[in-house]
Backbone as a printed PyTorch tensor [residue, N CA C, xyz], in Angstrom:
tensor([[[-56.9570, -10.9960,  79.3280],
         [-56.3200,  -9.7510,  78.9360],
         [-56.0960,  -8.8210,  80.1210]],

        [[-57.1210,  -8.6740,  80.9710],
         [-56.9900,  -7.8400,  82.1700],
         [-55.9330,  -8.4320,  83.0980]],

        [[-55.9370,  -9.7430,  83.2130],
         [-55.0340, -10.4020,  84.1590],
         [-53.5690, -10.2020,  83.7820]],

        [[-53.2830, -10.1950,  82.4820],
         [-51.8820, -10.0340,  82.0700],
         [-51.5520,  -8.5720,  81.7340]],

        [[-52.5230,  -7.6800,  81.9240],
         [-52.2710,  -6.2610,  81.7320],
         [-52.2400,  -5.8050,  80.2910]],

        [[-52.9140,  -6.5330,  79.3930],
         [-52.9450,  -6.1520,  77.9810],
         [-54.3550,  -5.7120,  77.6120]],

        [[-54.5710,  -4.4060,  77.5300],
         [-55.9130,  -3.8850,  77.2960],
         [-56.4230,  -4.1570,  75.8810]],

        [[-55.5140,  -4.2820,  74.9250],
         [-55.9520,  -4.5960,  73.5610],
         [-56.5780,  -5.9880,  73.5060]],

        [[-55.9070,  -6.9490,  74.1330],
         [-56.4580,  -8.3070,  74.1850],
         [-57.7640,  -8.3030,  74.9700]],

        [[-57.7670,  -7.5950,  76.1020],
         [-58.9710,  -7.5240,  76.9260],
         [-60.1470,  -6.9560,  76.1290]],

        [[-59.8970,  -5.8980,  75.3790],
         [-60.9620,  -5.2750,  74.5910],
         [-61.5140,  -6.2420,  73.5480]],

        [[-60.6270,  -6.9750,  72.9050],
         [-61.0700,  -7.9350,  71.8890],
         [-61.9240,  -9.0330,  72.5060]],

        [[-61.4960,  -9.5290,  73.6520],
         [-62.2290, -10.6170,  74.2940],
         [-63.5750, -10.1470,  74.8320]],

        [[-63.6000,  -8.9400,  75.4230],
         [-64.8660,  -8.3950,  75.9040],
         [-65.8180,  -8.1620,  74.7330]],

        [[-65.2880,  -7.6620,  73.6250],
         [-66.1280,  -7.4030,  72.4580],
         [-66.7830,  -8.6810,  71.9490]],

        [[-66.0550,  -9.7800,  72.0110],
         [-66.6330, -11.0750,  71.6000],
         [-67.8340, -11.4380,  72.4640]],

        [[-67.6840, -11.2430,  73.7730],
         [-68.7930, -11.5460,  74.6890],
         [-69.9800, -10.6290,  74.3960]],

        [[-69.7060,  -9.3420,  74.2400],
         [-70.7710,  -8.3780,  73.9850],
         [-71.4830,  -8.6930,  72.6770]],

        [[-70.7280,  -8.9510,  71.6150],
         [-71.3320,  -9.2540,  70.3050],
         [-72.2280, -10.4850,  70.3880]],

        [[-71.7610, -11.5030,  71.0830],
         [-72.5480, -12.7300,  71.2070],
         [-73.8020, -12.5040,  72.0350]],

        [[-73.6610, -11.7520,  73.1410],
         [-74.8170, -11.4620,  73.9980],
         [-75.8770, -10.6680,  73.2270]],

        [[-75.4290,  -9.6950,  72.4410],
         [-76.3560,  -8.8870,  71.6400],
         [-77.0320,  -9.7490,  70.5780]],

        [[-76.2560, -10.6060,  69.9380],
         [-76.8100, -11.5020,  68.9070],
         [-77.8790, -12.4190,  69.4860]],

        [[-77.6430, -12.8910,  70.6980],
         [-78.5940, -13.7930,  71.3440],
         [-79.7540, -13.0490,  71.9850]],

        [[-79.6040, -11.7370,  72.1610],
         [-80.6620, -10.9320,  72.7590],
         [-80.8650, -11.1960,  74.2410]],

        [[-79.7860, -11.4930,  74.9450],
         [-79.9150, -11.8190,  76.3660],
         [-80.1370, -10.5740,  77.2130]],

        [[-80.7340, -10.7750,  78.3670],
         [-80.9720,  -9.6820,  79.3100],
         [-79.7870,  -9.4870,  80.2330]],

        [[-79.1520, -10.6060,  80.5990],
         [-78.0280, -10.5700,  81.5340],
         [-76.9140, -11.5090,  81.0910]],

        [[-75.6890, -11.1590,  81.4590],
         [-74.5300, -12.0220,  81.2730],
         [-73.9940, -12.3530,  82.6620]],

        [[-73.7240, -13.6330,  82.8910],
         [-73.2740, -14.0910,  84.2070],
         [-71.8150, -14.5170,  84.1310]],

        [[-71.0150, -13.9670,  85.0370],
         [-69.6090, -14.3470,  85.1220],
         [-69.4760, -15.5200,  86.0870]],

        [[-68.6030, -16.4800,  85.7700],
         [-68.3780, -17.6000,  86.6950],
         [-67.4890, -17.1660,  87.8550]],

        [[-67.0220, -18.1190,  88.6590],
         [-66.1560, -17.8110,  89.7980],
         [-64.7580, -17.4340,  89.3030]],

        [[-64.6400, -16.2270,  88.7840],
         [-63.3560, -15.7160,  88.3000],
         [-63.3470, -14.2060,  88.4950]],

        [[-62.5000, -13.7340,  89.4080],
         [-62.4640, -12.3100,  89.7130],
         [-62.0890, -11.4460,  88.5340]],

        [[-61.0920, -11.8800,  87.7600],
         [-60.6520, -11.0740,  86.6250],
         [-61.6920, -11.0570,  85.5090]],

        [[-62.3730, -12.1820,  85.2830],
         [-63.4210, -12.2150,  84.2540],
         [-64.5450, -11.2510,  84.6210]],

        [[-64.9260, -11.2680,  85.8890],
         [-66.0050, -10.3900,  86.3390],
         [-65.5930,  -8.9250,  86.2030]],

        [[-64.3800,  -8.6140,  86.6510],
         [-63.8800,  -7.2410,  86.5370],
         [-63.8180,  -6.8050,  85.0730]],

        [[-63.3230,  -7.6920,  84.2160],
         [-63.1690,  -7.3510,  82.8010],
         [-64.4970,  -7.0250,  82.1460]],

        [[-65.4990,  -7.8690,  82.3660],
         [-66.7670,  -7.6640,  81.6760],
         [-67.6500,  -6.6410,  82.3940]],

        [[-67.6070,  -6.6340,  83.7400],
         [-68.5130,  -5.7560,  84.4910],
         [-68.0140,  -4.3190,  84.5940]],

        [[-66.7560,  -4.1530,  84.9860],
         [-66.2650,  -2.8050,  85.2680],
         [-65.3890,  -2.2180,  84.1630]],

        [[-64.4760,  -3.0020,  83.6410],
         [-63.5540,  -2.4930,  82.6220],
         [-64.1650,  -2.4960,  81.2210]],

        [[-65.0490,  -3.4410,  80.9850],
         [-65.5750,  -3.6750,  79.6440],
         [-66.1060,  -2.4730,  78.8960]],

        [[-67.0630,  -1.7210,  79.4760],
         [-67.6120,  -0.5720,  78.7470],
         [-66.5460,   0.4420,  78.3440]],

        [[-65.5440,   0.6480,  79.2010],
         [-64.4540,   1.5690,  78.8420],
         [-63.5690,   0.9860,  77.7550]],

        [[-63.3530,  -0.3310,  77.8350],
         [-62.4880,  -0.9870,  76.8470],
         [-63.0620,  -0.9070,  75.4340]],

        [[-64.3840,  -1.0800,  75.3240],
         [-64.9900,  -1.0840,  73.9840],
         [-65.6400,   0.2600,  73.6290]],

        [[-65.6460,   1.2000,  74.5800],
         [-66.1200,   2.5540,  74.3000],
         [-67.6180,   2.7330,  74.2590]],

        [[-68.3750,   1.8360,  74.8830],
         [-69.8280,   2.0190,  74.9400],
         [-70.4230,   1.1600,  76.0440]],

        [[-71.6100,   1.5280,  76.4730],
         [-72.2930,   0.7660,  77.5130],
         [-72.9640,  -0.4630,  76.9030]],

        [[-73.4200,  -1.3560,  77.7600],
         [-74.0570,  -2.6020,  77.2910],
         [-75.5810,  -2.4740,  77.3110]],

        [[-76.2370,  -3.2080,  76.4230],
         [-77.7050,  -3.2760,  76.4870],
         [-78.1650,  -4.4430,  77.3660]],

        [[-77.3160,  -4.8910,  78.2830],
         [-77.6480,  -6.0090,  79.1750],
         [-76.9240,  -5.8030,  80.5080]],

        [[-77.3480,  -6.5190,  81.5170],
         [-76.7040,  -6.4380,  82.8230],
         [-75.5980,  -7.4720,  82.9510]],

        [[-74.6930,  -7.2550,  83.8880],
         [-73.6120,  -8.2050,  84.1530],
         [-73.6020,  -8.5380,  85.6380]],

        [[-73.5900,  -9.8310,  85.9410],
         [-73.6210, -10.2790,  87.3270],
         [-72.6210, -11.4000,  87.5500]],

        [[-72.0940, -11.4570,  88.7490],
         [-71.2720, -12.5970,  89.1670],
         [-72.2180, -13.7300,  89.5490]],

        [[-71.7950, -14.9600,  89.3440],
         [-72.6360, -16.1090,  89.6440],
         [-73.1230, -16.0920,  91.0940]],

        [[-72.3040, -15.5650,  92.0130],
         [-72.7000, -15.5010,  93.4190],
         [-73.8730, -14.5450,  93.6160]],

        [[-73.8800, -13.4400,  92.8760],
         [-75.0110, -12.5110,  92.9460],
         [-76.2840, -13.1820,  92.4550]],

        [[-76.1660, -13.9460,  91.3870],
         [-77.3310, -14.6320,  90.8150],
         [-77.8480, -15.7040,  91.7670]],

        [[-76.9330, -16.5110,  92.2990],
         [-77.3440, -17.5650,  93.2310],
         [-78.0180, -16.9800,  94.4710]],

        [[-77.5130, -15.8390,  94.9360],
         [-78.1190, -15.2440,  96.1230],
         [-79.5000, -14.6820,  95.8220]],

        [[-79.6930, -14.1430,  94.6270],
         [-81.0350, -13.6920,  94.2440],
         [-82.0000, -14.8730,  94.1910]],

        [[-81.5210, -15.9880,  93.6590],
         [-82.3560, -17.1930,  93.6050],
         [-82.6650, -17.7050,  95.0100]],

        [[-81.6720, -17.6040,  95.8970],
         [-81.8900, -17.9930,  97.3010],
         [-82.9630, -17.1290,  97.9410]],

        [[-82.8100, -15.8040,  97.7680],
         [-83.7290, -14.8630,  98.4020],
         [-85.1590, -15.0300,  97.9060]],

        [[-85.3130, -15.4350,  96.6560],
         [-86.6540, -15.6120,  96.0810],
         [-87.2020, -17.0180,  96.3050]],

        [[-86.4370, -17.8560,  96.9870],
         [-86.9010, -19.2130,  97.2860],
         [-86.7800, -20.1890,  96.1400]],

        [[-86.0380, -19.8100,  95.1020],
         [-85.9180, -20.6890,  93.9350],
         [-84.7940, -21.7050,  94.0650]],

        [[-83.9450, -21.5350,  95.0800],
         [-82.9090, -22.5330,  95.3640],
         [-83.3300, -23.2790,  96.6210]],

        [[-83.3880, -24.6000,  96.5060],
         [-83.7300, -25.4280,  97.6530],
         [-82.5570, -26.3560,  97.9310]],

        [[-82.0720, -26.3250,  99.1600],
         [-80.9350, -27.1580,  99.5450],
         [-81.3600, -28.1160, 100.6570]],

        [[-80.5470, -29.1540, 100.8190],
         [-80.7970, -30.0930, 101.9100],
         [-79.4670, -30.4940, 102.5320]],

        [[-79.4690, -30.6870, 103.8380],
         [-78.2610, -31.0880, 104.5480],
         [-77.2990, -29.9230, 104.7280]],

        [[-76.3940, -30.0800, 105.6930],
         [-75.3900, -29.0400, 105.9380],
         [-74.0320, -29.6770, 106.1810]],

        [[-72.9980, -28.9590, 105.7650],
         [-71.6360, -29.3800, 106.0500],
         [-71.3970, -29.2560, 107.5520]],

        [[-70.8130, -30.2870, 108.1450],
         [-70.5880, -30.2550, 109.5910],
         [-69.1530, -29.8830, 109.9510]],

        [[-68.2320, -29.9680, 108.9790],
         [-66.8670, -29.5560, 109.2970],
         [-66.7830, -28.0260, 109.3130]],

        [[-65.7760, -27.5270, 109.9750],
         [-65.6160, -26.0750, 110.1570],
         [-65.1550, -25.4270, 108.8530]],

        [[-65.9150, -24.4540, 108.3760],
         [-65.5990, -23.7580, 107.1280],
         [-65.2540, -22.3000, 107.4160]],

        [[-64.3430, -21.7550, 106.6220],
         [-64.0950, -20.3240, 106.6230],
         [-64.0130, -19.8520, 105.1760]],

        [[-63.9540, -18.5520, 104.9740],
         [-64.0990, -18.0000, 103.6220],
         [-63.0470, -16.9460, 103.3140]],

        [[-62.5750, -16.9760, 102.0820],
         [-61.7240, -15.9110, 101.5590],
         [-62.5290, -15.1040, 100.5530]],

        [[-62.6530, -13.7930, 100.8010],
         [-63.3450, -12.8990,  99.8680],
         [-62.3730, -12.4380,  98.7890]],

        [[-62.6130, -12.7700,  97.5200],
         [-61.7510, -12.2700,  96.4520],
         [-61.7780, -10.7440,  96.3890]],

        [[-60.6240, -10.1340,  96.1730],
         [-60.5350,  -8.6650,  96.1160],
         [-61.4680,  -8.0840,  95.0590]],

        [[-61.4920,  -8.6930,  93.8720],
         [-62.3120,  -8.1510,  92.7880],
         [-63.8000,  -8.2350,  93.0900]],

        [[-64.1830,  -9.1820,  93.9080],
         [-65.6010,  -9.3580,  94.2250],
         [-66.0140,  -8.5030,  95.4210]],

        [[-65.2180,  -8.5340,  96.4880],
         [-65.6010,  -7.8290,  97.7150],
         [-65.2040,  -6.3590,  97.6990]],

        [[-63.9010,  -6.0950,  97.5990],
         [-63.4360,  -4.7040,  97.6770],
         [-63.8690,  -3.8870,  96.4640]],

        [[-63.7480,  -4.4760,  95.2950],
         [-64.0200,  -3.7020,  94.0770],
         [-65.5090,  -3.6390,  93.7440]],

        [[-66.2390,  -4.7010,  94.0680],
         [-67.6230,  -4.7940,  93.6050],
         [-68.6570,  -4.7570,  94.7210]],

        [[-68.2210,  -4.8290,  95.9800],
         [-69.1540,  -4.7490,  97.0910],
         [-69.9960,  -5.9920,  97.3110]],

        [[-69.5900,  -7.1150,  96.7040],
         [-70.3100,  -8.3780,  96.9040],
         [-69.7020,  -9.0470,  98.1360]],

        [[-70.3830,  -8.9280,  99.2570],
         [-69.8520,  -9.4030, 100.5330],
         [-70.8780, -10.2400, 101.2990]],

        [[-72.0620,  -9.6890, 101.4710],
         [-73.0790, -10.4080, 102.2580],
         [-73.6560, -11.5900, 101.4890]],

        [[-73.7060, -11.4880, 100.1650],
         [-74.3280, -12.5360,  99.3640],
         [-73.7020, -13.9070,  99.6180]],

        [[-72.3690, -13.9670,  99.6260],
         [-71.7230, -15.2600,  99.8300],
         [-71.9500, -15.8010, 101.2400]],

        [[-72.1190, -14.9090, 102.1900],
         [-72.3810, -15.3500, 103.5580],
         [-73.8110, -15.8710, 103.7100]],

        [[-74.7500, -15.2450, 103.0430],
         [-76.1260, -15.7530, 103.0620],
         [-76.2010, -17.1200, 102.3880]],

        [[-75.4220, -17.3050, 101.3360],
         [-75.4090, -18.5930, 100.6490],
         [-74.7650, -19.6810, 101.4950]],

        [[-73.6490, -19.3600, 102.1310],
         [-72.9640, -20.3920, 102.9140],
         [-73.7850, -20.7910, 104.1310]],

        [[-74.6230, -19.8730, 104.6200],
         [-75.5160, -20.2080, 105.7300],
         [-76.4960, -21.3220, 105.3540]],

        [[-76.7940, -21.4320, 104.0580],
         [-77.7020, -22.4890, 103.6010],
         [-77.1090, -23.8780, 103.8060]],

        [[-75.7800, -23.9660, 103.7280],
         [-75.1630, -25.2930, 103.6320],
         [-74.1070, -25.5680, 104.6960]],

        [[-73.9110, -24.6540, 105.6320],
         [-72.8720, -24.8420, 106.6440],
         [-73.4410, -24.7460, 108.0510]],

        [[-73.0970, -25.7240, 108.8660],
         [-73.5120, -25.7210, 110.2730],
         [-72.4290, -25.1320, 111.1630]],

        [[-71.2340, -24.9290, 110.6130],
         [-70.1140, -24.4260, 111.4180],
         [-69.2310, -23.5380, 110.5470]],

        [[-69.6390, -22.2660, 110.4290],
         [-68.8950, -21.3050, 109.6140],
         [-68.2700, -20.2510, 110.5070]],

        [[-67.0070, -19.9350, 110.2600],
         [-66.3140, -18.8880, 111.0150],
         [-65.6030, -17.9630, 110.0420]],

        [[-65.9510, -16.6860, 110.0710],
         [-65.2820, -15.7120, 109.2150],
         [-63.8490, -15.4840, 109.6890]],

        [[-62.9750, -15.1710, 108.7460],
         [-61.6480, -14.7190, 109.1110],
         [-61.7850, -13.3620, 109.8000]],

        [[-60.8320, -13.0280, 110.6560],
         [-60.9440, -11.7890, 111.4390],
         [-61.1290, -10.5720, 110.5380]],

        [[-60.2630, -10.4240, 109.5390],
         [-60.4450,  -9.3600, 108.5440],
         [-61.0990, -10.0000, 107.3250]],

        [[-62.2760,  -9.5050, 106.9550],
         [-62.9800, -10.0830, 105.8110],
         [-63.7510,  -8.9770, 105.0850]],

        [[-64.4090,  -9.3600, 104.0170],
         [-65.1370,  -8.3700, 103.2250],
         [-64.1850,  -7.3450, 102.6290]],

        [[-64.4870,  -6.0670, 102.7940],
         [-63.6470,  -5.0130, 102.2200],
         [-62.2860,  -4.9290, 102.8990]],

        [[-62.1630,  -5.4790, 104.1030],
         [-60.8960,  -5.4430, 104.8320],
         [-60.0850,  -6.7230, 104.6430]],

        [[-60.5780,  -7.6170, 103.7770],
         [-59.9090,  -8.8970, 103.5580],
         [-58.4810,  -8.7170, 103.0470]],

        [[-57.5600,  -9.5060, 103.5760],
         [-56.2060,  -9.5370, 103.0160],
         [-56.2470, -10.2380, 101.6710]],

        [[-55.5570,  -9.6930, 100.6910],
         [-55.4140, -10.3620,  99.3910],
         [-54.7280, -11.7140,  99.6100]],

        [[-55.0840, -12.6920,  98.7960],
         [-54.4780, -14.0220,  98.9270],
         [-53.0180, -14.0290,  98.4630]],

        [[-52.6330, -12.9820,  97.7170],
         [-51.2640, -12.9040,  97.2150],
         [-51.1670, -13.0280,  95.7050]],

        [[-52.2810, -13.3400,  95.0550],
         [-52.2610, -13.5380,  93.6010],
         [-52.9300, -12.4010,  92.8480]],

        [[-53.3630, -11.3700,  93.5520],
         [-54.1100, -10.2860,  92.9210],
         [-53.2710,  -9.4090,  92.0030]],

        [[-53.9720,  -8.5930,  91.2370],
         [-53.3060,  -7.6460,  90.3500],
         [-52.5180,  -8.2980,  89.2270]],

        [[-52.8660,  -9.5270,  88.8860],
         [-52.1720, -10.2240,  87.8070],
         [-50.8760, -10.8870,  88.2330]],

        [[-50.5340, -10.7870,  89.5330],
         [-49.2970, -11.4070,  90.0240],
         [-49.3140, -12.9100,  89.7570]],

        [[-50.5090, -13.4930,  89.7730],
         [-50.6340, -14.9330,  89.5510],
         [-50.1340, -15.3570,  88.1690]],

        [[-50.0970, -14.4100,  87.2220],
         [-49.6560, -14.7360,  85.8620],
         [-48.1530, -14.5260,  85.6650]],

        [[-47.4660, -14.0510,  86.6820],
         [-46.0470, -13.7340,  86.5660],
         [-45.2150, -14.8160,  87.2650]],

        [[-44.5620, -15.6460,  86.4750],
         [-43.7820, -16.7490,  87.0370],
         [-42.6390, -16.2550,  87.9150]],

        [[-42.1760, -15.0330,  87.6820],
         [-41.0810, -14.4850,  88.4860],
         [-41.5460, -13.9900,  89.8510]],

        [[-42.8580, -14.0240,  90.0770],
         [-43.4000, -13.4600,  91.3120],
         [-43.7200, -14.5090,  92.3720]],

        [[-43.2380, -15.7360,  92.1840],
         [-43.5680, -16.7960,  93.1410],
         [-43.1690, -16.4210,  94.5700]],

        [[-41.9790, -15.8810,  94.7290],
         [-41.5130, -15.5210,  96.0680],
         [-42.3990, -14.4330,  96.6780]],

        [[-42.7820, -13.4640,  95.8590],
         [-43.6560, -12.3900,  96.3140],
         [-45.0290, -12.9270,  96.7080]],

        [[-45.5600, -13.8270,  95.8840],
         [-46.8710, -14.4020,  96.1720],
         [-46.8850, -15.0940,  97.5310]],

        [[-45.8590, -15.8830,  97.7860],
         [-45.8190, -16.6270,  99.0420],
         [-45.5460, -15.7070, 100.2400]],

        [[-44.8000, -14.6380, 100.0180],
         [-44.5800, -13.6680, 101.0910],
         [-45.9110, -13.0100, 101.4690]],

        [[-46.6890, -12.6500, 100.4520],
         [-47.9940, -12.0340, 100.6920],
         [-48.9530, -13.0300, 101.3330]],

        [[-48.8160, -14.2960, 100.9710],
         [-49.7220, -15.3270, 101.4930],
         [-49.5600, -15.5150, 103.0070]],

        [[-48.4320, -15.1050, 103.5510],
         [-48.2130, -15.2900, 104.9900],
         [-49.2730, -14.5670, 105.8290]],

        [[-49.7970, -13.4470, 105.3100],
         [-50.8900, -12.7660, 106.0110],
         [-52.1390, -13.6450, 106.0160]],

        [[-52.4180, -14.2520, 104.8660],
         [-53.5740, -15.1450, 104.7720],
         [-53.3800, -16.3650, 105.6620]],

        [[-52.1710, -16.8860, 105.6790],
         [-51.8410, -18.0380, 106.5160],
         [-52.1380, -17.7430, 107.9890]],

        [[-51.7360, -16.5590, 108.4470],
         [-51.9750, -16.1810, 109.8360],
         [-53.4680, -16.0830, 110.1360]],

        [[-54.2210, -15.5250, 109.1890],
         [-55.6770, -15.4390, 109.3460],
         [-56.2870, -16.8270, 109.4950]],

        [[-55.8770, -17.7210, 108.6060],
         [-56.4440, -19.0730, 108.5830],
         [-56.0790, -19.8310, 109.8590]],

        [[-54.8470, -19.6950, 110.2940],
         [-54.4100, -20.3850, 111.5140],
         [-55.2180, -19.9390, 112.7290]],

        [[-55.6170, -18.6710, 112.7390],
         [-56.3820, -18.1330, 113.8570],
         [-57.7610, -18.7850, 113.9620]],

        [[-58.3560, -19.1090, 112.8070],
         [-59.7110, -19.6660, 112.7690],
         [-59.7150, -21.1970, 112.8220]],

        [[-58.6420, -21.8140, 112.3060],
         [-58.4990, -23.2790, 112.2800],
         [-59.6600, -23.9790, 111.5660]],

        [[-59.9110, -23.6290, 110.3080],
         [-60.9870, -24.2960, 109.5760],
         [-60.5520, -25.6640, 109.0580]],

        [[-61.5360, -26.5140, 108.7790],
         [-61.2630, -27.7960, 108.1250],
         [-61.1330, -27.6060, 106.6150]],

        [[-61.8810, -26.6280, 106.0900],
         [-61.8170, -26.3000, 104.6590],
         [-61.9910, -24.8070, 104.4790]],

        [[-61.3910, -24.2930, 103.3930],
         [-61.5840, -22.9020, 103.0040],
         [-62.5130, -22.8410, 101.7950]],

        [[-63.3330, -21.7960, 101.7500],
         [-64.2690, -21.5830, 100.6440],
         [-63.9410, -20.2490,  99.9900]],

        [[-63.9920, -20.1930,  98.6590],
         [-63.8070, -18.9260,  97.9540],
         [-64.6490, -18.9200,  96.6920]],

        [[-64.6270, -17.7870,  95.9670],
         [-65.4570, -17.6560,  94.7570],
         [-64.6830, -17.0910,  93.5860]],

        [[-63.4070, -17.4400,  93.5010],
         [-62.5450, -16.9710,  92.4150],
         [-61.5230, -18.0600,  92.1190]],

        [[-61.4170, -18.4560,  90.8660],
         [-60.4990, -19.5390,  90.4930],
         [-59.0410, -19.1750,  90.7660]],

        [[-58.6800, -17.9090,  90.5500],
         [-57.3050, -17.4780,  90.8040],
         [-56.9930, -17.5370,  92.2940]],

        [[-57.9180, -17.0310,  93.1140],
         [-57.7390, -17.0970,  94.5620],
         [-57.6570, -18.5550,  95.0190]],

        [[-58.5000, -19.3850,  94.4510],
         [-58.5210, -20.7910,  94.8580],
         [-57.1710, -21.4560,  94.5850]],

        [[-56.6220, -21.2040,  93.4010],
         [-55.3160, -21.7790,  93.0580],
         [-54.2340, -21.2770,  94.0050]],

        [[-54.2520, -19.9780,  94.2840],
         [-53.2630, -19.3970,  95.1860],
         [-53.3970, -19.9650,  96.5990]],

        [[-54.6300, -20.0920,  97.0800],
         [-54.8500, -20.6650,  98.4050],
         [-54.3300, -22.0990,  98.4610]],

        [[-54.6310, -22.8720,  97.4280],
         [-54.1690, -24.2620,  97.3960],
         [-52.6450, -24.3410,  97.4050]],

        [[-52.0100, -23.5020,  96.5830],
         [-50.5460, -23.5170,  96.5040],
         [-49.9190, -23.0240,  97.8110]],

        [[-50.4940, -21.9830,  98.3940],
         [-49.9560, -21.4460,  99.6310],
         [-50.1020, -22.4100, 100.7920]],

        [[-51.2580, -23.0280, 100.9030],
         [-51.4880, -23.9920, 101.9740],
         [-50.5410, -25.1840, 101.8430]],

        [[-50.3310, -25.6180, 100.6030],
         [-49.3980, -26.7230, 100.3700],
         [-47.9660, -26.3060, 100.7180]],

        [[-47.5940, -25.1000, 100.3340],
         [-46.2430, -24.5990, 100.6040],
         [-45.9370, -24.5980, 102.1030]],

        [[-46.9310, -24.2840, 102.9070],
         [-46.7270, -24.2070, 104.3520],
         [-47.2360, -25.4560, 105.0840]],

        [[-47.4270, -26.5400, 104.3150],
         [-47.8100, -27.8410, 104.8900],
         [-49.0780, -27.7620, 105.7390]],

        [[-50.0450, -27.0180, 105.2430],
         [-51.3360, -26.9080, 105.9180],
         [-52.3550, -27.7500, 105.1490]],

        [[-52.8080, -28.8030, 105.7490],
         [-53.7030, -29.7490, 105.0830],
         [-55.1510, -29.2620, 105.1730]],

        [[-55.4390, -28.2250, 104.3780],
         [-56.7810, -27.6300, 104.3830],
         [-57.2690, -27.5400, 102.9380]],

        [[-58.2160, -28.3760, 102.5430],
         [-58.7470, -28.2960, 101.1790],
         [-59.4520, -26.9740, 100.9090]],

        [[-59.5100, -26.5830,  99.6390],
         [-60.1920, -25.3580,  99.2220],
         [-61.3040, -25.7380,  98.2570]],

        [[-62.4620, -25.1480,  98.4380],
         [-63.6210, -25.4760,  97.5970],
         [-64.2740, -24.1860,  97.1130]],

        [[-64.8510, -24.2360,  95.9220],
         [-65.6010, -23.1020,  95.3900],
         [-66.9990, -23.0830,  95.9900]],

        [[-67.5160, -21.8840,  96.2860],
         [-68.8430, -21.7860,  96.8910],
         [-69.9280, -22.3170,  95.9640]],

        [[-69.7860, -22.0740,  94.6710],
         [-70.7860, -22.5550,  93.7260],
         [-70.8980, -24.0770,  93.7700]],

        [[-69.7680, -24.7710,  93.7890],
         [-69.8390, -26.2310,  93.8280],
         [-70.3430, -26.7320,  95.1760]],

        [[-70.0560, -25.9730,  96.2370],
         [-70.5550, -26.3550,  97.5600],
         [-72.0850, -26.2780,  97.5790]],

        [[-72.6190, -25.2030,  97.0160],
         [-74.0830, -25.0780,  96.9180],
         [-74.6480, -26.2030,  96.0600]],

        [[-73.9840, -26.4900,  94.9390],
         [-74.4610, -27.5440,  94.0350],
         [-74.5350, -28.8970,  94.7330]],

        [[-73.5910, -29.1610,  95.6210],
         [-73.5790, -30.4410,  96.3460],
         [-74.8070, -30.6230,  97.2230]],

        [[-75.4630, -29.5170,  97.5700],
         [-76.6000, -29.5950,  98.5000],
         [-77.9370, -29.2760,  97.8480]],

        [[-77.9550, -29.0790,  96.5300],
         [-79.2240, -28.7740,  95.8720],
         [-80.1790, -29.9570,  95.9450]],

        [[-81.4380, -29.6590,  96.1710],
         [-82.4710, -30.6950,  96.1570],
         [-82.7790, -31.0430,  94.7170]],

        [[-82.7090, -32.3260,  94.3920],
         [-83.0600, -32.7890,  93.0520],
         [-84.5570, -33.0720,  93.0360]],

        [[-85.3230, -32.1130,  92.5350],
         [-86.7770, -32.2510,  92.5740],
         [-87.2960, -33.2670,  91.5740]],

        [[-86.4190, -33.7570,  90.6970],
         [-86.8330, -34.7770,  89.7280],
         [-86.7440, -36.1860,  90.3110]],

        [[-86.0130, -36.3010,  91.4530],
         [-85.8720, -37.6220,  92.0610],
         [-87.2030, -38.0820,  92.6420]],

        [[-87.5290, -39.3710,  92.4550],
         [-88.7760, -39.8680,  93.0640],
         [-88.6710, -39.8510,  94.5830]],

        [[-89.7730, -39.6030,  95.2270],
         [-89.7810, -39.5340,  96.6910],
         [-89.5850, -40.9170,  97.3040]]])
């Protein structure tokens, strides 16, 4: 609902999440790697439904970083190819989640290089503000992506990492459009690839 700019739909969908969370009596609700979902439930939600929540709302990256800091996440091995990161606007600029993803990537990367402008100064990937949902905006999206392309070319990563499904799709489409053979991976799945399976026999 937030992504397509329809607040009535957004309110209905947020209310469903809130009603279910209250019914289950949960303490926290966790948003997956989706900038608009996080914005909808965390920031827009209370205004949309006209009341505050009896629970907290966190992005999965915030939760994973808390688990990292408390020693509850154990990883093994590190990626040896050169990685760089795109900070989703809704996560970094709007929500201030910036250092958490860098602390997490340090767990699993031996060669990480930030883009020159990152965090709150990060260039949008070109799909923000619901543009990704507008089929007539393809030309605009790719024009905006040229800033991201220049950033990526400067760092020359083997793979890009992000924490938003919309950003990931835009990065994949933009890289393909400009014939840049750079895969894109979600940070959550990257961490999952390196988790220690404590159930495995030694």
